[in-house]
Amino acid sequence: MDIDHDLVQVHGAAAQALGTVAHIGGRIRDRTGRPVSGAVVEIWQCDGQGIYRHPRAPGHERFDGNFQGYGRTVVDSGGAYRFRTLKPVPYLGRTPHIHYAVIVPGAGRFVTQMYVAGEPLNAYDGLLNGIRDPQARRSVIVPLIAADVVEVGALRSTFDIVLTL
Ligand SMILES: [Fe+2]
């Protein structure tokens, strides 16, 4: 199974995943602002039709086999990570989001979700609005902006994560 940082291109697949490409990167820091070296960043999300890769996911038989669905990478010495994935789309009951897990050897596994600024369903999403602190809620909503200089037709975003180590 392919689990690298490029979710849009599965090793050996003839075609790319269907959807809008999004280059998403950021830094993993601790509360003092120091980069967390050695951190492993995992993401997972549904395909361009809103279907998860999981065999029991609704609509799984239509899952886009050219989409990796999950990726992992290790941060560089500055705590930076990057993924090439898809702009997340909504699925039943959820506004678009990307699941994140950050694993810090010896310190634990931390999970969060990244949301996209301007998505109308953000106002109705139970999990997003379950984050009661407005500042904390804003911190997980990031803009996706045009990034044609990186890749024609693609978007990019920065999602930094501060760990409460
Ligand atoms: Fe989800």
mmCIF file with all atom_site columns, C-alpha atoms in Angstrom, residues 3-161:
data_model
loop_
_atom_site.group_PDB
_atom_site.id
_atom_site.type_symbol
_atom_site.label_atom_id
_atom_site.label_alt_id
_atom_site.label_comp_id
_atom_site.label_asym_id
_atom_site.label_entity_id
_atom_site.label_seq_id
_atom_site.pdbx_PDB_ins_code
_atom_site.Cartn_x
_atom_site.Cartn_y
_atom_site.Cartn_z
_atom_site.occupancy
_atom_site.B_iso_or_equiv
_atom_site.pdbx_formal_charge
_atom_site.auth_seq_id
_atom_site.auth_comp_id
_atom_site.auth_asym_id
_atom_site.auth_atom_id
_atom_site.pdbx_PDB_model_num
ATOM 1   C CA . ILE A 1 3   ? 1.438   5.754  2.094   1.00 0.00 ? 3   ILE A CA 1
ATOM 2   C CA . ASP A 1 4   ? 3.784   8.550  0.986   1.00 0.00 ? 4   ASP A CA 1
ATOM 3   C CA . HIS A 1 5   ? 3.177   12.323 1.101   1.00 0.00 ? 5   HIS A CA 1
ATOM 4   C CA . ASP A 1 6   ? 1.594   12.442 -2.390  1.00 0.00 ? 6   ASP A CA 1
ATOM 5   C CA . LEU A 1 7   ? -1.993  11.219 -2.052  1.00 0.00 ? 7   LEU A CA 1
ATOM 6   C CA . VAL A 1 8   ? -2.971  12.301 -5.556  1.00 0.00 ? 8   VAL A CA 1
ATOM 7   C CA . GLN A 1 9   ? -0.624  9.862  -7.269  1.00 0.00 ? 9   GLN A CA 1
ATOM 8   C CA . VAL A 1 10  ? -0.653  6.232  -6.184  1.00 0.00 ? 10  VAL A CA 1
ATOM 9   C CA . HIS A 1 11  ? 2.494   4.273  -7.109  1.00 0.00 ? 11  HIS A CA 1
ATOM 10  C CA . GLY A 1 12  ? 1.843   2.295  -10.261 1.00 0.00 ? 12  GLY A CA 1
ATOM 11  C CA . ALA A 1 13  ? -1.492  3.954  -11.008 1.00 0.00 ? 13  ALA A CA 1
ATOM 12  C CA . ALA A 1 14  ? -1.935  5.219  -14.558 1.00 0.00 ? 14  ALA A CA 1
ATOM 13  C CA . ALA A 1 15  ? -3.992  8.251  -13.579 1.00 0.00 ? 15  ALA A CA 1
ATOM 14  C CA . GLN A 1 16  ? -4.123  10.838 -10.836 1.00 0.00 ? 16  GLN A CA 1
ATOM 15  C CA . ALA A 1 17  ? -6.971  11.073 -8.361  1.00 0.00 ? 17  ALA A CA 1
ATOM 16  C CA . LEU A 1 18  ? -10.032 13.035 -9.442  1.00 0.00 ? 18  LEU A CA 1
ATOM 17  C CA . GLY A 1 19  ? -10.415 16.388 -7.723  1.00 0.00 ? 19  GLY A CA 1
ATOM 18  C CA . THR A 1 20  ? -8.661  19.683 -7.140  1.00 0.00 ? 20  THR A CA 1
ATOM 19  C CA . VAL A 1 21  ? -5.031  19.251 -6.108  1.00 0.00 ? 21  VAL A CA 1
ATOM 20  C CA . ALA A 1 22  ? -4.072  20.956 -2.849  1.00 0.00 ? 22  ALA A CA 1
ATOM 21  C CA . HIS A 1 23  ? -0.512  21.398 -1.599  1.00 0.00 ? 23  HIS A CA 1
ATOM 22  C CA . ILE A 1 24  ? -0.765  21.579 2.173   1.00 0.00 ? 24  ILE A CA 1
ATOM 23  C CA . GLY A 1 25  ? 2.180   22.175 4.442   1.00 0.00 ? 25  GLY A CA 1
ATOM 24  C CA . GLY A 1 26  ? 3.039   23.654 7.775   1.00 0.00 ? 26  GLY A CA 1
ATOM 25  C CA . ARG A 1 27  ? 5.128   23.319 10.883  1.00 0.00 ? 27  ARG A CA 1
ATOM 26  C CA . ILE A 1 28  ? 4.756   21.242 14.007  1.00 0.00 ? 28  ILE A CA 1
ATOM 27  C CA . ARG A 1 29  ? 5.823   23.204 17.054  1.00 0.00 ? 29  ARG A CA 1
ATOM 28  C CA . ASP A 1 30  ? 5.592   22.903 20.799  1.00 0.00 ? 30  ASP A CA 1
ATOM 29  C CA . ARG A 1 31  ? 4.009   25.549 23.014  1.00 0.00 ? 31  ARG A CA 1
ATOM 30  C CA . THR A 1 32  ? 7.280   27.453 23.243  1.00 0.00 ? 32  THR A CA 1
ATOM 31  C CA . GLY A 1 33  ? 7.461   27.686 19.455  1.00 0.00 ? 33  GLY A CA 1
ATOM 32  C CA . ARG A 1 34  ? 10.227  25.140 18.985  1.00 0.00 ? 34  ARG A CA 1
ATOM 33  C CA . PRO A 1 35  ? 9.964   22.762 16.024  1.00 0.00 ? 35  PRO A CA 1
ATOM 34  C CA . VAL A 1 36  ? 9.173   19.217 17.132  1.00 0.00 ? 36  VAL A CA 1
ATOM 35  C CA . SER A 1 37  ? 11.857  17.177 15.433  1.00 0.00 ? 37  SER A CA 1
ATOM 36  C CA . GLY A 1 38  ? 11.074  13.562 14.662  1.00 0.00 ? 38  GLY A CA 1
ATOM 37  C CA . ALA A 1 39  ? 7.326   14.150 14.544  1.00 0.00 ? 39  ALA A CA 1
ATOM 38  C CA . VAL A 1 40  ? 5.407   11.930 12.135  1.00 0.00 ? 40  VAL A CA 1
ATOM 39  C CA . VAL A 1 41  ? 2.422   13.572 10.433  1.00 0.00 ? 41  VAL A CA 1
ATOM 40  C CA . GLU A 1 42  ? -0.422  11.426 9.093   1.00 0.00 ? 42  GLU A CA 1
ATOM 41  C CA . ILE A 1 43  ? -3.441  12.642 7.133   1.00 0.00 ? 43  ILE A CA 1
ATOM 42  C CA . TRP A 1 44  ? -6.507  10.881 5.813   1.00 0.00 ? 44  TRP A CA 1
ATOM 43  C CA . GLN A 1 45  ? -9.567  12.108 3.974   1.00 0.00 ? 45  GLN A CA 1
ATOM 44  C CA . CYS A 1 46  ? -12.287 11.030 1.583   1.00 0.00 ? 46  CYS A CA 1
ATOM 45  C CA . ASP A 1 47  ? -11.840 11.030 -2.192  1.00 0.00 ? 47  ASP A CA 1
ATOM 46  C CA . GLY A 1 48  ? -13.124 13.694 -4.573  1.00 0.00 ? 48  GLY A CA 1
ATOM 47  C CA . GLN A 1 49  ? -16.637 12.248 -4.334  1.00 0.00 ? 49  GLN A CA 1
ATOM 48  C CA . GLY A 1 50  ? -16.768 12.233 -0.536  1.00 0.00 ? 50  GLY A CA 1
ATOM 49  C CA . ILE A 1 51  ? -16.036 8.505  -0.112  1.00 0.00 ? 51  ILE A CA 1
ATOM 50  C CA . TYR A 1 52  ? -13.491 7.087  2.356   1.00 0.00 ? 52  TYR A CA 1
ATOM 51  C CA . ARG A 1 53  ? -11.083 4.330  1.390   1.00 0.00 ? 53  ARG A CA 1
ATOM 52  C CA . HIS A 1 54  ? -12.294 2.141  4.255   1.00 0.00 ? 54  HIS A CA 1
ATOM 53  C CA . PRO A 1 55  ? -14.037 -1.086 3.083   1.00 0.00 ? 55  PRO A CA 1
ATOM 54  C CA . ARG A 1 56  ? -17.083 -0.371 5.259   1.00 0.00 ? 56  ARG A CA 1
ATOM 55  C CA . ALA A 1 57  ? -17.356 3.262  4.168   1.00 0.00 ? 57  ALA A CA 1
ATOM 56  C CA . PRO A 1 58  ? -20.643 4.181  2.447   1.00 0.00 ? 58  PRO A CA 1
ATOM 57  C CA . GLY A 1 59  ? -20.198 3.983  -1.338  1.00 0.00 ? 59  GLY A CA 1
ATOM 58  C CA . HIS A 1 60  ? -16.831 2.215  -0.999  1.00 0.00 ? 60  HIS A CA 1
ATOM 59  C CA . GLU A 1 61  ? -17.357 0.303  -4.268  1.00 0.00 ? 61  GLU A CA 1
ATOM 60  C CA . ARG A 1 62  ? -17.167 3.669  -6.071  1.00 0.00 ? 62  ARG A CA 1
ATOM 61  C CA . PHE A 1 63  ? -14.027 4.843  -4.216  1.00 0.00 ? 63  PHE A CA 1
ATOM 62  C CA . ASP A 1 64  ? -11.490 6.443  -6.578  1.00 0.00 ? 64  ASP A CA 1
ATOM 63  C CA . GLY A 1 65  ? -8.726  3.836  -6.685  1.00 0.00 ? 65  GLY A CA 1
ATOM 64  C CA . ASN A 1 66  ? -6.314  6.497  -7.913  1.00 0.00 ? 66  ASN A CA 1
ATOM 65  C CA . PHE A 1 67  ? -6.625  8.350  -4.612  1.00 0.00 ? 67  PHE A CA 1
ATOM 66  C CA . GLN A 1 68  ? -4.352  7.222  -1.803  1.00 0.00 ? 68  GLN A CA 1
ATOM 67  C CA . GLY A 1 69  ? -6.747  8.267  0.966   1.00 0.00 ? 69  GLY A CA 1
ATOM 68  C CA . TYR A 1 70  ? -3.990  8.255  3.600   1.00 0.00 ? 70  TYR A CA 1
ATOM 69  C CA . GLY A 1 71  ? -0.459  9.582  3.743   1.00 0.00 ? 71  GLY A CA 1
ATOM 70  C CA . ARG A 1 72  ? 2.348   9.971  6.211   1.00 0.00 ? 72  ARG A CA 1
ATOM 71  C CA . THR A 1 73  ? 5.582   11.906 6.384   1.00 0.00 ? 73  THR A CA 1
ATOM 72  C CA . VAL A 1 74  ? 8.254   12.904 8.881   1.00 0.00 ? 74  VAL A CA 1
ATOM 73  C CA . VAL A 1 75  ? 8.927   16.586 9.582   1.00 0.00 ? 75  VAL A CA 1
ATOM 74  C CA . ASP A 1 76  ? 12.263  18.088 8.583   1.00 0.00 ? 76  ASP A CA 1
ATOM 75  C CA . SER A 1 77  ? 14.714  19.644 11.050  1.00 0.00 ? 77  SER A CA 1
ATOM 76  C CA . GLY A 1 78  ? 12.601  22.822 11.087  1.00 0.00 ? 78  GLY A CA 1
ATOM 77  C CA . GLY A 1 79  ? 9.453   20.901 12.009  1.00 0.00 ? 79  GLY A CA 1
ATOM 78  C CA . ALA A 1 80  ? 8.024   21.370 8.498   1.00 0.00 ? 80  ALA A CA 1
ATOM 79  C CA . TYR A 1 81  ? 5.854   18.869 6.633   1.00 0.00 ? 81  TYR A CA 1
ATOM 80  C CA . ARG A 1 82  ? 4.047   18.924 3.312   1.00 0.00 ? 82  ARG A CA 1
ATOM 81  C CA . PHE A 1 83  ? 1.489   16.854 1.461   1.00 0.00 ? 83  PHE A CA 1
ATOM 82  C CA . ARG A 1 84  ? 0.110   16.851 -2.061  1.00 0.00 ? 84  ARG A CA 1
ATOM 83  C CA . THR A 1 85  ? -3.500  15.889 -1.721  1.00 0.00 ? 85  THR A CA 1
ATOM 84  C CA . LEU A 1 86  ? -7.011  16.954 -2.765  1.00 0.00 ? 86  LEU A CA 1
ATOM 85  C CA . LYS A 1 87  ? -9.096  19.881 -1.673  1.00 0.00 ? 87  LYS A CA 1
ATOM 86  C CA . PRO A 1 88  ? -11.459 18.152 0.768   1.00 0.00 ? 88  PRO A CA 1
ATOM 87  C CA . VAL A 1 89  ? -15.120 17.883 -0.209  1.00 0.00 ? 89  VAL A CA 1
ATOM 88  C CA . PRO A 1 90  ? -18.181 17.498 2.012   1.00 0.00 ? 90  PRO A CA 1
ATOM 89  C CA . TYR A 1 91  ? -19.809 14.177 2.774   1.00 0.00 ? 91  TYR A CA 1
ATOM 90  C CA . LEU A 1 92  ? -23.074 13.441 4.530   1.00 0.00 ? 92  LEU A CA 1
ATOM 91  C CA . GLY A 1 93  ? -23.178 15.335 7.801   1.00 0.00 ? 93  GLY A CA 1
ATOM 92  C CA . ARG A 1 94  ? -19.701 16.861 7.597   1.00 0.00 ? 94  ARG A CA 1
ATOM 93  C CA . THR A 1 95  ? -18.173 20.013 6.226   1.00 0.00 ? 95  THR A CA 1
ATOM 94  C CA . PRO A 1 96  ? -14.957 19.453 4.211   1.00 0.00 ? 96  PRO A CA 1
ATOM 95  C CA . HIS A 1 97  ? -12.028 18.461 6.441   1.00 0.00 ? 97  HIS A CA 1
ATOM 96  C CA . ILE A 1 98  ? -8.746  16.581 6.504   1.00 0.00 ? 98  ILE A CA 1
ATOM 97  C CA . HIS A 1 99  ? -7.937  14.334 9.469   1.00 0.00 ? 99  HIS A CA 1
ATOM 98  C CA . TYR A 1 100 ? -4.513  14.785 11.045  1.00 0.00 ? 100 TYR A CA 1
ATOM 99  C CA . ALA A 1 101 ? -2.560  12.716 13.510  1.00 0.00 ? 101 ALA A CA 1
ATOM 100 C CA . VAL A 1 102 ? 0.845   13.815 14.778  1.00 0.00 ? 102 VAL A CA 1
ATOM 101 C CA . ILE A 1 103 ? 2.934   11.120 16.418  1.00 0.00 ? 103 ILE A CA 1
ATOM 102 C CA . VAL A 1 104 ? 5.805   12.249 18.604  1.00 0.00 ? 104 VAL A CA 1
ATOM 103 C CA . PRO A 1 105 ? 7.960   9.300  19.625  1.00 0.00 ? 105 PRO A CA 1
ATOM 104 C CA . GLY A 1 106 ? 7.905   9.014  23.397  1.00 0.00 ? 106 GLY A CA 1
ATOM 105 C CA . ALA A 1 107 ? 5.277   11.736 23.836  1.00 0.00 ? 107 ALA A CA 1
ATOM 106 C CA . GLY A 1 108 ? 2.114   10.424 22.220  1.00 0.00 ? 108 GLY A CA 1
ATOM 107 C CA . ARG A 1 109 ? -0.315  10.736 19.330  1.00 0.00 ? 109 ARG A CA 1
ATOM 108 C CA . PHE A 1 110 ? -2.290  13.932 18.806  1.00 0.00 ? 110 PHE A CA 1
ATOM 109 C CA . VAL A 1 111 ? -5.288  14.210 16.488  1.00 0.00 ? 111 VAL A CA 1
ATOM 110 C CA . THR A 1 112 ? -7.013  17.178 14.916  1.00 0.00 ? 112 THR A CA 1
ATOM 111 C CA . GLN A 1 113 ? -8.851  18.133 11.730  1.00 0.00 ? 113 GLN A CA 1
ATOM 112 C CA . MET A 1 114 ? -8.123  20.851 9.197   1.00 0.00 ? 114 MET A CA 1
ATOM 113 C CA . TYR A 1 115 ? -11.038 22.856 7.809   1.00 0.00 ? 115 TYR A CA 1
ATOM 114 C CA . VAL A 1 116 ? -11.272 25.196 4.810   1.00 0.00 ? 116 VAL A CA 1
ATOM 115 C CA . ALA A 1 117 ? -12.145 28.876 5.189   1.00 0.00 ? 117 ALA A CA 1
ATOM 116 C CA . GLY A 1 118 ? -15.285 30.009 3.388   1.00 0.00 ? 118 GLY A CA 1
ATOM 117 C CA . GLU A 1 119 ? -17.005 26.612 3.263   1.00 0.00 ? 119 GLU A CA 1
ATOM 118 C CA . PRO A 1 120 ? -20.724 27.268 3.894   1.00 0.00 ? 120 PRO A CA 1
ATOM 119 C CA . LEU A 1 121 ? -21.158 23.989 5.788   1.00 0.00 ? 121 LEU A CA 1
ATOM 120 C CA . ASN A 1 122 ? -18.619 25.109 8.412   1.00 0.00 ? 122 ASN A CA 1
ATOM 121 C CA . ALA A 1 123 ? -21.457 26.915 10.188  1.00 0.00 ? 123 ALA A CA 1
ATOM 122 C CA . TYR A 1 124 ? -23.370 23.647 10.684  1.00 0.00 ? 124 TYR A CA 1
ATOM 123 C CA . ASP A 1 125 ? -20.606 21.134 11.389  1.00 0.00 ? 125 ASP A CA 1
ATOM 124 C CA . GLY A 1 126 ? -21.057 19.611 14.838  1.00 0.00 ? 126 GLY A CA 1
ATOM 125 C CA . LEU A 1 127 ? -17.435 18.652 15.373  1.00 0.00 ? 127 LEU A CA 1
ATOM 126 C CA . LEU A 1 128 ? -16.030 21.987 14.213  1.00 0.00 ? 128 LEU A CA 1
ATOM 127 C CA . ASN A 1 129 ? -18.486 23.961 16.320  1.00 0.00 ? 129 ASN A CA 1
ATOM 128 C CA . GLY A 1 130 ? -17.868 21.593 19.217  1.00 0.00 ? 130 GLY A CA 1
ATOM 129 C CA . ILE A 1 131 ? -14.582 23.497 19.598  1.00 0.00 ? 131 ILE A CA 1
ATOM 130 C CA . ARG A 1 132 ? -16.046 26.091 21.946  1.00 0.00 ? 132 ARG A CA 1
ATOM 131 C CA . ASP A 1 133 ? -13.060 28.420 22.208  1.00 0.00 ? 133 ASP A CA 1
ATOM 132 C CA . PRO A 1 134 ? -13.347 30.785 19.201  1.00 0.00 ? 134 PRO A CA 1
ATOM 133 C CA . GLN A 1 135 ? -9.598  31.229 18.898  1.00 0.00 ? 135 GLN A CA 1
ATOM 134 C CA . ALA A 1 136 ? -9.014  27.477 18.956  1.00 0.00 ? 136 ALA A CA 1
ATOM 135 C CA . ARG A 1 137 ? -11.799 27.016 16.406  1.00 0.00 ? 137 ARG A CA 1
ATOM 136 C CA . ARG A 1 138 ? -10.315 29.636 14.080  1.00 0.00 ? 138 ARG A CA 1
ATOM 137 C CA . SER A 1 139 ? -6.905  27.983 14.362  1.00 0.00 ? 139 SER A CA 1
ATOM 138 C CA . VAL A 1 140 ? -8.131  24.863 12.534  1.00 0.00 ? 140 VAL A CA 1
ATOM 139 C CA . ILE A 1 141 ? -9.764  26.774 9.638   1.00 0.00 ? 141 ILE A CA 1
ATOM 140 C CA . VAL A 1 142 ? -7.308  27.776 6.907   1.00 0.00 ? 142 VAL A CA 1
ATOM 141 C CA . PRO A 1 143 ? -7.685  29.412 3.490   1.00 0.00 ? 143 PRO A CA 1
ATOM 142 C CA . LEU A 1 144 ? -6.946  27.440 0.332   1.00 0.00 ? 144 LEU A CA 1
ATOM 143 C CA . ILE A 1 145 ? -5.480  29.789 -2.262  1.00 0.00 ? 145 ILE A CA 1
ATOM 144 C CA . ALA A 1 146 ? -4.561  29.476 -5.913  1.00 0.00 ? 146 ALA A CA 1
ATOM 145 C CA . ALA A 1 147 ? -1.097  28.013 -6.412  1.00 0.00 ? 147 ALA A CA 1
ATOM 146 C CA . ASP A 1 148 ? -0.639  27.885 -10.174 1.00 0.00 ? 148 ASP A CA 1
ATOM 147 C CA . VAL A 1 149 ? 3.069   28.660 -9.761  1.00 0.00 ? 149 VAL A CA 1
ATOM 148 C CA . VAL A 1 150 ? 3.405   25.402 -7.834  1.00 0.00 ? 150 VAL A CA 1
ATOM 149 C CA . GLU A 1 151 ? 1.134   23.357 -10.088 1.00 0.00 ? 151 GLU A CA 1
ATOM 150 C CA . VAL A 1 152 ? -1.375  24.566 -12.681 1.00 0.00 ? 152 VAL A CA 1
ATOM 151 C CA . GLY A 1 153 ? -4.906  24.469 -11.306 1.00 0.00 ? 153 GLY A CA 1
ATOM 152 C CA . ALA A 1 154 ? -3.764  23.557 -7.811  1.00 0.00 ? 154 ALA A CA 1
ATOM 153 C CA . LEU A 1 155 ? -4.411  25.226 -4.480  1.00 0.00 ? 155 LEU A CA 1
ATOM 154 C CA . ARG A 1 156 ? -2.180  25.572 -1.462  1.00 0.00 ? 156 ARG A CA 1
ATOM 155 C CA . SER A 1 157 ? -2.582  26.071 2.226   1.00 0.00 ? 157 SER A CA 1
ATOM 156 C CA . THR A 1 158 ? -0.588  26.340 5.422   1.00 0.00 ? 158 THR A CA 1
ATOM 157 C CA . PHE A 1 159 ? -1.728  24.392 8.448   1.00 0.00 ? 159 PHE A CA 1
ATOM 158 C CA . ASP A 1 160 ? 0.561   24.812 11.453  1.00 0.00 ? 160 ASP A CA 1
ATOM 159 C CA . ILE A 1 161 ? 0.029   22.683 14.536  1.00 0.00 ? 161 ILE A CA 1
#
